[in-house]
Every structure is written in structure tokens, then in C-alpha cells.
PDB file of C-alpha atoms in Angstrom:
ATOM      1  CA  MET A   1      -2.017 -17.565   0.596  1.00 54.00           C
ATOM      2  CA  SER A   2      -3.658 -14.536  -1.028  1.00 73.00           C
ATOM      3  CA  ASP A   3      -2.558 -13.632  -4.551  1.00 84.00           C
ATOM      4  CA  HIS A   4      -3.091  -9.914  -4.027  1.00 92.00           C
ATOM      5  CA  THR A   5      -2.343  -7.095  -1.606  1.00 95.00           C
ATOM      6  CA  ASP A   6      -4.813  -4.306  -0.856  1.00 95.00           C
ATOM      7  CA  HIS A   7      -4.159  -0.683   0.057  1.00 96.00           C
ATOM      8  CA  HIS A   8      -7.180   1.360   1.140  1.00 94.00           C
ATOM      9  CA  ALA A   9      -7.995   5.043   1.222  1.00 92.00           C
ATOM     10  CA  PRO A  10      -7.585   6.752   4.611  1.00 95.00           C
ATOM     11  CA  GLU A  11     -10.507   6.198   6.952  1.00 93.00           C
ATOM     12  CA  GLY A  12     -13.197   8.830   6.575  1.00 93.00           C
ATOM     13  CA  LEU A  13     -12.365   9.733   2.972  1.00 93.00           C
ATOM     14  CA  ARG A  14     -14.473   8.756  -0.009  1.00 93.00           C
ATOM     15  CA  THR A  15     -12.621   6.367  -2.304  1.00 93.00           C
ATOM     16  CA  ARG A  16     -11.851   8.206  -5.545  1.00 95.00           C
ATOM     17  CA  GLY A  17     -11.275   5.159  -7.747  1.00 95.00           C
ATOM     18  CA  THR A  18      -9.756   1.692  -8.035  1.00 95.00           C
ATOM     19  CA  VAL A  19      -6.273   0.912  -9.339  1.00 97.00           C
ATOM     20  CA  VAL A  20      -5.164  -2.666 -10.062  1.00 96.00           C
ATOM     21  CA  VAL A  21      -1.357  -2.926 -10.287  1.00 98.00           C
ATOM     22  CA  VAL A  22       0.306  -5.686 -12.331  1.00 98.00           C
ATOM     23  CA  PRO A  23       4.064  -6.225 -11.697  1.00 98.00           C
ATOM     24  CA  GLY A  24       6.652  -7.197 -14.281  1.00 97.00           C
ATOM     25  CA  ARG A  25       9.350  -9.821 -14.726  1.00 96.00           C
ATOM     26  CA  GLY A  26      10.836 -11.068 -11.478  1.00 96.00           C
ATOM     27  CA  GLU A  27       8.868  -8.643  -9.338  1.00 98.00           C
ATOM     28  CA  THR A  28       6.552  -9.334  -6.429  1.00 97.00           C
ATOM     29  CA  ARG A  29       3.689  -7.445  -4.877  1.00 97.00           C
ATOM     30  CA  SER A  30       6.118  -6.015  -2.326  1.00 97.00           C
ATOM     31  CA  THR A  31       7.938  -4.299  -5.184  1.00 97.00           C
ATOM     32  CA  TYR A  32       4.998  -1.895  -5.436  1.00 98.00           C
ATOM     33  CA  GLY A  33       4.264  -1.302  -1.774  1.00 97.00           C
ATOM     34  CA  ARG A  34       5.646   2.247  -1.845  1.00 97.00           C
ATOM     35  CA  LEU A  35       3.729   3.282  -4.969  1.00 98.00           C
ATOM     36  CA  ALA A  36       0.508   1.638  -3.775  1.00 98.00           C
ATOM     37  CA  ALA A  37       0.710   3.376  -0.399  1.00 97.00           C
ATOM     38  CA  ARG A  38       1.220   6.736  -2.100  1.00 97.00           C
ATOM     39  CA  LEU A  39      -1.779   6.278  -4.408  1.00 98.00           C
ATOM     40  CA  ALA A  40      -3.896   5.021  -1.499  1.00 97.00           C
ATOM     41  CA  ALA A  41      -2.966   8.100   0.536  1.00 97.00           C
ATOM     42  CA  ASP A  42      -4.679  10.131  -2.198  1.00 97.00           C
ATOM     43  CA  ALA A  43      -7.862   8.124  -1.524  1.00 96.00           C
ATOM     44  CA  TYR A  44      -7.554   5.485  -4.263  1.00 96.00           C
ATOM     45  CA  ARG A  45      -8.266   1.813  -3.582  1.00 95.00           C
ATOM     46  CA  VAL A  46      -5.183  -0.063  -4.817  1.00 96.00           C
ATOM     47  CA  ARG A  47      -4.935  -3.801  -5.358  1.00 96.00           C
ATOM     48  CA  VAL A  48      -1.539  -5.260  -6.337  1.00 97.00           C
ATOM     49  CA  VAL A  49      -1.673  -8.718  -7.938  1.00 97.00           C
ATOM     50  CA  ASP A  50       1.015 -11.271  -8.711  1.00 96.00           C
ATOM     51  CA  ALA A  51       2.966 -10.831 -11.947  1.00 96.00           C
ATOM     52  CA  PRO A  52       1.732 -12.725 -15.007  1.00 95.00           C
ATOM     53  CA  ASP A  53       3.533 -15.869 -16.133  1.00 92.00           C
ATOM     54  CA  THR A  54       4.864 -15.027 -19.596  1.00 91.00           C
ATOM     55  CA  GLY A  55       6.816 -18.234 -20.062  1.00 84.00           C
ATOM     56  CA  ALA A  56       4.464 -19.663 -22.706  1.00 79.00           C
ATOM     57  CA  SER A  57       5.371 -18.808 -26.296  1.00 76.00           C
ATOM     58  CA  ASP A  58       1.690 -18.648 -27.278  1.00 85.00           C
ATOM     59  CA  PRO A  59       0.291 -15.224 -26.232  1.00 83.00           C
ATOM     60  CA  ALA A  60      -3.229 -16.643 -26.151  1.00 87.00           C
ATOM     61  CA  GLU A  61      -2.151 -18.980 -23.370  1.00 89.00           C
ATOM     62  CA  VAL A  62      -0.461 -16.141 -21.468  1.00 89.00           C
ATOM     63  CA  LEU A  63      -3.454 -13.836 -21.801  1.00 91.00           C
ATOM     64  CA  GLY A  64      -6.004 -16.527 -21.015  1.00 89.00           C
ATOM     65  CA  SER A  65      -4.246 -17.532 -17.817  1.00 87.00           C
ATOM     66  CA  PHE A  66      -3.730 -14.014 -16.546  1.00 92.00           C
ATOM     67  CA  GLY A  67      -7.126 -12.796 -17.764  1.00 90.00           C
ATOM     68  CA  ALA A  68      -8.882 -15.168 -15.368  1.00 88.00           C
ATOM     69  CA  ARG A  69      -6.797 -13.855 -12.464  1.00 90.00           C
ATOM     70  CA  LEU A  70      -7.515 -10.278 -13.488  1.00 91.00           C
ATOM     71  CA  THR A  71     -11.233 -10.981 -13.433  1.00 89.00           C
ATOM     72  CA  ASP A  72     -10.952 -12.332  -9.882  1.00 90.00           C
ATOM     73  CA  ALA A  73      -8.864  -9.347  -8.813  1.00 90.00           C
ATOM     74  CA  VAL A  74     -11.392  -6.813 -10.100  1.00 89.00           C
ATOM     75  CA  GLU A  75     -14.376  -8.714  -8.734  1.00 87.00           C
ATOM     76  CA  GLY A  76     -12.645  -8.974  -5.364  1.00 85.00           C
ATOM     77  CA  ALA A  77     -12.252  -5.207  -5.223  1.00 84.00           C
ATOM     78  CA  VAL A  78     -16.017  -4.700  -5.108  1.00 76.00           C
ATOM     79  CA  THR A  79     -17.208  -2.575  -2.196  1.00 72.00           C
ATOM     80  CA  ASP A  80     -20.867  -1.997  -1.410  1.00 64.00           C
ATOM     81  CA  GLY A  81     -21.915  -3.858  -4.534  1.00 69.00           C
ATOM     82  CA  ASP A  82     -19.628  -2.148  -7.039  1.00 77.00           C
ATOM     83  CA  VAL A  83     -16.065  -1.174  -7.907  1.00 81.00           C
ATOM     84  CA  ALA A  84     -15.171   2.406  -7.050  1.00 89.00           C
ATOM     85  CA  LYS A  85     -14.849   4.237 -10.361  1.00 92.00           C
ATOM     86  CA  PRO A  86     -12.820   4.989 -12.322  1.00 94.00           C
ATOM     87  CA  LEU A  87     -11.324   1.506 -12.650  1.00 94.00           C
ATOM     88  CA  VAL A  88      -7.736   1.888 -13.848  1.00 96.00           C
ATOM     89  CA  LEU A  89      -5.245  -0.854 -14.692  1.00 97.00           C
ATOM     90  CA  LEU A  90      -1.549  -0.151 -14.115  1.00 98.00           C
ATOM     91  CA  GLY A  91       1.121  -2.481 -15.461  1.00 98.00           C
ATOM     92  CA  ALA A  92       4.913  -2.445 -15.447  1.00 98.00           C
ATOM     93  CA  ASP A  93       7.270  -4.264 -17.832  1.00 97.00           C
ATOM     94  CA  ALA A  94       5.644  -7.633 -18.660  1.00 97.00           C
ATOM     95  CA  GLY A  95       2.565  -6.500 -16.726  1.00 97.00           C
ATOM     96  CA  ALA A  96       2.253  -3.544 -19.099  1.00 98.00           C
ATOM     97  CA  ALA A  97       2.651  -5.787 -22.151  1.00 97.00           C
ATOM     98  CA  VAL A  98      -0.023  -8.210 -20.962  1.00 96.00           C
ATOM     99  CA  LEU A  99      -2.476  -5.440 -20.089  1.00 96.00           C
ATOM    100  CA  ALA A 100      -1.990  -3.718 -23.458  1.00 96.00           C
ATOM    101  CA  ALA A 101      -2.509  -7.002 -25.299  1.00 94.00           C
ATOM    102  CA  LEU A 102      -5.614  -7.788 -23.244  1.00 93.00           C
ATOM    103  CA  LEU A 103      -7.064  -4.334 -23.833  1.00 93.00           C
ATOM    104  CA  GLY A 104      -6.536  -4.829 -27.541  1.00 90.00           C
ATOM    105  CA  ARG A 105      -8.969  -7.718 -27.460  1.00 80.00           C
ATOM    106  CA  ALA A 106     -12.675  -7.247 -28.120  1.00 59.00           C
ATOM    107  CA  ALA A 107     -13.619  -7.984 -24.519  1.00 56.00           C
ATOM    108  CA  LEU A 108     -11.357  -7.505 -21.513  1.00 60.00           C
ATOM    109  CA  PRO A 109     -11.925 -10.179 -18.847  1.00 52.00           C
ATOM    110  CA  THR A 110     -12.818  -8.026 -15.857  1.00 60.00           C
ATOM    111  CA  GLY A 111     -16.110  -9.603 -14.931  1.00 59.00           C
ATOM    112  CA  GLY A 112     -18.107  -7.300 -17.196  1.00 65.00           C
ATOM    113  CA  ARG A 113     -16.919  -4.189 -15.357  1.00 77.00           C
ATOM    114  CA  ALA A 114     -15.701  -1.513 -17.740  1.00 86.00           C
ATOM    115  CA  VAL A 115     -12.086  -0.399 -17.526  1.00 92.00           C
ATOM    116  CA  ASP A 116     -11.832   3.388 -17.623  1.00 94.00           C
ATOM    117  CA  ALA A 117      -8.108   3.891 -18.254  1.00 96.00           C
ATOM    118  CA  VAL A 118      -4.708   2.208 -18.290  1.00 97.00           C
ATOM    119  CA  VAL A 119      -1.168   3.145 -17.223  1.00 98.00           C
ATOM    120  CA  LEU A 120       1.629   1.312 -19.075  1.00 98.00           C
ATOM    121  CA  ALA A 121       5.015   1.794 -17.403  1.00 98.00           C
ATOM    122  CA  GLY A 122       8.311   0.532 -18.766  1.00 97.00           C
ATOM    123  CA  LEU A 123       6.701  -1.308 -21.671  1.00 97.00           C
ATOM    124  CA  PRO A 124       9.745  -3.192 -22.986  1.00 96.00           C
ATOM    125  CA  GLY A 125      11.003  -3.548 -26.515  1.00 93.00           C
ATOM    126  CA  ARG A 126      12.299  -6.792 -27.954  1.00 87.00           C
ATOM    127  CA  GLY A 127      15.685  -6.689 -26.221  1.00 77.00           C
ATOM    128  CA  THR A 128      16.782  -8.219 -22.938  1.00 76.00           C
ATOM    129  CA  ALA A 129      19.077  -6.835 -20.289  1.00 74.00           C
ATOM    130  CA  ALA A 130      21.878  -9.400 -20.910  1.00 78.00           C
ATOM    131  CA  VAL A 131      23.180  -8.901 -17.383  1.00 82.00           C
ATOM    132  CA  GLY A 132      25.405 -11.284 -15.463  1.00 85.00           C
ATOM    133  CA  SER A 133      25.425 -10.143 -11.846  1.00 94.00           C
ATOM    134  CA  TRP A 134      22.633  -8.957  -9.575  1.00 95.00           C
ATOM    135  CA  ASP A 135      24.288  -5.537  -9.290  1.00 96.00           C
ATOM    136  CA  GLU A 136      24.220  -5.243 -13.077  1.00 95.00           C
ATOM    137  CA  GLU A 137      20.521  -6.078 -13.125  1.00 96.00           C
ATOM    138  CA  LEU A 138      19.875  -3.497 -10.419  1.00 97.00           C
ATOM    139  CA  ASP A 139      21.713  -0.920 -12.537  1.00 96.00           C
ATOM    140  CA  VAL A 140      19.311  -1.636 -15.404  1.00 96.00           C
ATOM    141  CA  ARG A 141      16.318  -1.421 -13.099  1.00 97.00           C
ATOM    142  CA  THR A 142      16.901   1.586 -10.851  1.00 98.00           C
ATOM    143  CA  SER A 143      19.373   3.938  -9.220  1.00 98.00           C
ATOM    144  CA  CYS A 144      17.130   4.481  -6.177  1.00 98.00           C
ATOM    145  CA  PRO A 145      18.997   3.096  -3.139  1.00 98.00           C
ATOM    146  CA  THR A 146      15.768   2.373  -1.272  1.00 98.00           C
ATOM    147  CA  HIS A 147      14.304   0.399  -4.145  1.00 98.00           C
ATOM    148  CA  ARG A 148      17.554  -1.454  -4.751  1.00 98.00           C
ATOM    149  CA  GLY A 149      17.436  -2.469  -1.091  1.00 98.00           C
ATOM    150  CA  THR A 150      13.782  -3.527  -1.388  1.00 98.00           C
ATOM    151  CA  LEU A 151      14.534  -5.765  -4.375  1.00 98.00           C
ATOM    152  CA  SER A 152      17.660  -7.226  -2.792  1.00 98.00           C
ATOM    153  CA  ALA A 153      15.949  -8.020   0.506  1.00 98.00           C
ATOM    154  CA  ASP A 154      12.925  -9.697  -1.115  1.00 98.00           C
ATOM    155  CA  THR A 155      13.737 -13.400  -1.366  1.00 97.00           C
ATOM    156  CA  ARG A 156      10.824 -13.934  -3.776  1.00 97.00           C
ATOM    157  CA  VAL A 157      12.263 -11.593  -6.426  1.00 97.00           C
ATOM    158  CA  ARG A 158      13.553 -13.696  -9.334  1.00 96.00           C
ATOM    159  CA  ARG A 159      17.055 -12.497 -10.037  1.00 96.00           C
ATOM    160  CA  GLY A 160      18.112 -12.579 -13.674  1.00 93.00           C
ATOM    161  CA  SER A 161      14.516 -12.341 -14.903  1.00 94.00           C
ATOM    162  CA  LEU A 162      15.293  -9.426 -17.226  1.00 93.00           C
ATOM    163  CA  ASN A 163      17.379 -11.888 -19.250  1.00 92.00           C
ATOM    164  CA  GLU A 164      14.130 -13.696 -20.109  1.00 90.00           C
ATOM    165  CA  ALA A 165      12.814 -12.260 -23.373  1.00 90.00           C
ATOM    166  CA  LEU A 166       9.076 -11.746 -23.638  1.00 93.00           C
ATOM    167  CA  PRO A 167       7.400 -13.672 -26.461  1.00 92.00           C
ATOM    168  CA  ALA A 168       7.601 -11.680 -29.694  1.00 92.00           C
ATOM    169  CA  ALA A 169       3.932 -12.355 -30.404  1.00 93.00           C
ATOM    170  CA  LEU A 170       2.981 -10.879 -27.022  1.00 94.00           C
ATOM    171  CA  LEU A 171       4.960  -7.710 -27.698  1.00 95.00           C
ATOM    172  CA  ASP A 172       3.416  -7.460 -31.168  1.00 94.00           C
ATOM    173  CA  ALA A 173      -0.052  -7.708 -29.623  1.00 93.00           C
ATOM    174  CA  ALA A 174       0.847  -5.046 -27.036  1.00 95.00           C
ATOM    175  CA  TYR A 175       2.265  -2.520 -29.502  1.00 95.00           C
ATOM    176  CA  GLN A 176      -0.450  -3.101 -32.081  1.00 94.00           C
ATOM    177  CA  ALA A 177      -3.329  -2.887 -29.583  1.00 94.00           C
ATOM    178  CA  GLN A 178      -5.899  -0.292 -30.566  1.00 93.00           C
ATOM    179  CA  LEU A 179      -6.569   1.021 -27.079  1.00 94.00           C
ATOM    180  CA  THR A 180      -9.884   2.825 -26.816  1.00 92.00           C
ATOM    181  CA  VAL A 181      -9.528   3.844 -23.169  1.00 94.00           C
ATOM    182  CA  PRO A 182      -7.316   6.758 -22.050  1.00 96.00           C
ATOM    183  CA  ALA A 183      -3.731   5.537 -21.758  1.00 97.00           C
ATOM    184  CA  LEU A 184      -0.692   6.949 -19.996  1.00 98.00           C
ATOM    185  CA  PHE A 185       2.651   5.562 -21.202  1.00 98.00           C
ATOM    186  CA  LEU A 186       5.559   6.084 -18.791  1.00 98.00           C
ATOM    187  CA  VAL A 187       9.183   5.452 -19.757  1.00 98.00           C
ATOM    188  CA  GLY A 188      12.557   6.463 -18.396  1.00 98.00           C
ATOM    189  CA  ASP A 189      14.932   8.123 -20.824  1.00 96.00           C
ATOM    190  CA  ALA A 190      17.748   5.961 -19.390  1.00 97.00           C
ATOM    191  CA  ASP A 191      15.818   2.692 -19.851  1.00 97.00           C
ATOM    192  CA  PRO A 192      18.005   0.347 -21.914  1.00 94.00           C
ATOM    193  CA  LEU A 193      15.091  -2.016 -22.550  1.00 95.00           C
ATOM    194  CA  ALA A 194      12.730   0.601 -23.972  1.00 94.00           C
ATOM    195  CA  ASP A 195      11.956   1.042 -27.654  1.00 94.00           C
ATOM    196  CA  ARG A 196      11.268   4.780 -27.629  1.00 93.00           C
ATOM    197  CA  ASP A 197      10.465   4.899 -31.346  1.00 93.00           C
ATOM    198  CA  ALA A 198       7.858   2.142 -31.021  1.00 94.00           C
ATOM    199  CA  LEU A 199       6.365   3.786 -27.926  1.00 95.00           C
ATOM    200  CA  GLY A 200       6.170   7.091 -29.763  1.00 94.00           C
ATOM    201  CA  ARG A 201       4.406   5.518 -32.726  1.00 94.00           C
ATOM    202  CA  SER A 202       1.961   3.675 -30.489  1.00 92.00           C
ATOM    203  CA  SER A 203       1.099   6.723 -28.406  1.00 93.00           C
ATOM    204  CA  VAL A 204       0.506   9.079 -31.368  1.00 94.00           C
ATOM    205  CA  SER A 205      -1.586   6.478 -33.188  1.00 94.00           C
ATOM    206  CA  LEU A 206      -4.080   6.204 -30.337  1.00 94.00           C
ATOM    207  CA  PRO A 207      -6.960   8.646 -29.878  1.00 92.00           C
ATOM    208  CA  ARG A 208      -6.494   9.209 -26.135  1.00 95.00           C
ATOM    209  CA  ALA A 209      -2.896   8.446 -25.199  1.00 96.00           C
ATOM    210  CA  ARG A 210      -0.090  10.350 -23.535  1.00 96.00           C
ATOM    211  CA  LEU A 211       3.608   9.475 -23.460  1.00 97.00           C
ATOM    212  CA  SER A 212       5.493  10.835 -20.457  1.00 97.00           C
ATOM    213  CA  VAL A 213       9.285  10.483 -20.473  1.00 98.00           C
ATOM    214  CA  VAL A 214      11.030  10.635 -17.097  1.00 98.00           C
ATOM    215  CA  ARG A 215      14.449  12.247 -17.192  1.00 97.00           C
ATOM    216  CA  GLY A 216      17.195   9.998 -15.815  1.00 97.00           C
ATOM    217  CA  ALA A 217      14.864   7.109 -14.967  1.00 98.00           C
ATOM    218  CA  HIS A 218      15.784   3.497 -15.698  1.00 98.00           C
ATOM    219  CA  HIS A 219      13.611   0.480 -16.515  1.00 97.00           C
ATOM    220  CA  ASP A 220      11.746   0.416 -13.191  1.00 98.00           C
ATOM    221  CA  VAL A 221      10.354   3.868 -13.939  1.00 98.00           C
ATOM    222  CA  LEU A 222       7.764   3.575 -11.155  1.00 98.00           C
ATOM    223  CA  ASN A 223      10.463   2.913  -8.580  1.00 98.00           C
ATOM    224  CA  ASP A 224      13.479   4.985  -9.555  1.00 98.00           C
ATOM    225  CA  VAL A 225      14.765   8.092  -7.775  1.00 98.00           C
ATOM    226  CA  GLN A 226      12.051  10.122  -9.528  1.00 98.00           C
ATOM    227  CA  HIS A 227       9.295   8.018  -7.958  1.00 98.00           C
ATOM    228  CA  ARG A 228       7.581  11.007  -6.294  1.00 98.00           C
ATOM    229  CA  SER A 229       7.279  12.873  -9.592  1.00 98.00           C
ATOM    230  CA  VAL A 230       6.117   9.708 -11.351  1.00 98.00           C
ATOM    231  CA  ALA A 231       3.448   9.083  -8.692  1.00 98.00           C
ATOM    232  CA  ALA A 232       2.334  12.702  -9.075  1.00 97.00           C
ATOM    233  CA  GLU A 233       2.067  12.184 -12.845  1.00 97.00           C
ATOM    234  CA  ILE A 234      -0.118   9.124 -12.247  1.00 98.00           C
ATOM    235  CA  ILE A 235      -2.325  10.964  -9.756  1.00 97.00           C
ATOM    236  CA  ALA A 236      -2.726  13.856 -12.204  1.00 97.00           C
ATOM    237  CA  PHE A 237      -3.744  11.326 -14.876  1.00 97.00           C
ATOM    238  CA  LEU A 238      -6.226   9.635 -12.534  1.00 98.00           C
ATOM    239  CA  GLU A 239      -7.783  12.966 -11.614  1.00 97.00           C
ATOM    240  CA  THR A 240      -8.012  13.914 -15.291  1.00 97.00           C
ATOM    241  CA  VAL A 241      -9.807  10.632 -15.996  1.00 97.00           C
ATOM    242  CA  ARG A 242     -12.190  11.425 -13.146  1.00 96.00           C
ATOM    243  CA  ASN A 243     -12.786  14.837 -14.751  1.00 94.00           C
ATOM    244  CA  GLU A 244     -13.762  13.363 -18.139  1.00 94.00           C
ATOM    245  CA  LEU A 245     -10.268  13.991 -19.570  1.00 93.00           C
ATOM    246  CA  VAL A 246     -10.335  17.712 -18.865  1.00 93.00           C
ATOM    247  CA  PRO A 247      -7.080  18.610 -17.065  1.00 89.00           C
ATOM    248  CA  VAL A 248      -7.765  19.833 -13.561  1.00 89.00           C
ATOM    249  CA  VAL A 249      -4.804  22.239 -13.686  1.00 90.00           C
ATOM    250  CA  THR A 250      -3.623  24.143 -16.756  1.00 89.00           C
ATOM    251  CA  VAL A 251      -0.587  26.391 -16.896  1.00 90.00           C
ATOM    252  CA  GLU A 252      -1.442  29.789 -18.402  1.00 92.00           C
ATOM    253  CA  SER A 253       1.955  31.395 -17.914  1.00 94.00           C
ATOM    254  CA  SER A 254       5.328  30.266 -16.690  1.00 91.00           C
ATOM    255  CA  ALA A 255       8.792  31.755 -16.392  1.00 94.00           C
ATOM    256  CA  TRP A 256      10.507  28.339 -16.617  1.00 88.00           C
TER     257      TRP A 256
END
């Protein structure tokens, strides 16, 4: 069975870039079908991989195991001899933590292909959800009825996974990573697992980082009721990366 799912740009359109999506705790590739389809509709090649296994207490073991899979995922996205640029990594929850920690290393294992940017969504703090029932976990994750239905219907989703704390050393590596590529941090202002202070410090300490806070969004910030606005924020970031970090649209005047 394949360990990834691909979403391609519409036929006849030039692919504008490649996005590799890394899910978080308990999630599957199906969790990101809606987001991937939306990015692909804007002519991006999207590959969703399986979530990393963060069960090991040693972050080197976690990163080594997932790094090899990330290399395969990027190499497998090659078309006509190369990966459509820019190459952007997008991680949620544990996926965001692992990507940040990997990017903080001297060499990211992507088969020698340079990563151009990263999106880190719902990067968790040190806490856990401490939920008992599935409905309580859904309340932590999202208030979007469609996404709640998607998670509930997916028999491969690991219920109770938000009770599993990420290794402290992994979170330290993620928050202390000196990211040199453009980074977009996304967090919901109703996310009980977020450490907003730590995210703020990380984002302002980096040379090319942006922290976007989504009003009313919960931990699954990519899949809450604001998912259209969040996808638009990601597309705007991708287009800005394509334009050498010069915003494509600037607001010169506004009455609101």
C-alpha cells in the first residue's frame, strides 16, 4: 500500500510548485484531502504523507526515521526530471514539530533538493488535551461539522492521540530551530494546545517568518470552520514565495 496520496494541478495548467503535507497525531492522509484538493486546484502539486511516529523519546530516532520517508516523498514527486519549484513543506501538530526540528538541522534529508519554505500549523506546546471522550477530543480539534464527520468516519484515525505528549526534546528542537527558509506559522486563537508566547518568540526571532492567528480556530487550524480563509492565507504565502518574498497584493487604503 502506498504511503502517500497525490493531488495534481488541473490538466492543461502549469504546476506552480510542490507542497508536501505532513499530518499530526492520530491523523491520516484522508484528514487533509480537502486542503490538498484546494491547493491543487490552484495548480500546486500536493503530496500528503503518513504522519511521523513520535513515540520514541529520543528525537534523533524520530527525525531519522521520518527523514528517510521525507526523502522518498520528495524524490517521488519528481516530474520531468525535477521537482516543481518552489518546494514547500507543510506540517500540522506533530508534523509541524518534526519539520521544524528537521529544518533546524544542518542538512534536511530531501534528497539534496532545496526546500524553499515551510508552513507550520498548530505547532503544539508542552501540554496535552487531557480528554476522555471522542466528542471532547473533537471539541479540542475543530468545530467544523464536515471535518468532525471526516475524522469520525475514518477508522484509521487514532482516537485519544492528543493525550499522547510529544517528547520534550522534540519540542525544544522545534522551537529552537533557526529556520533560514521563509516560514508561515498558523495557529487558532482558540487552540488549547498552543503556546502562543513561545510561537510569538520563535516567529519574531527568525529572519523570514510570519505568525498568522486565526480567530475562533481550534487545534486543527487547517480544518476548522475557517478552512477557506486559512487555505487562502497559505496560497498567498506560496505566491509570495514564488515572487521572491514580495507580496503580490498590497493594501494601500482600506475603510475597514
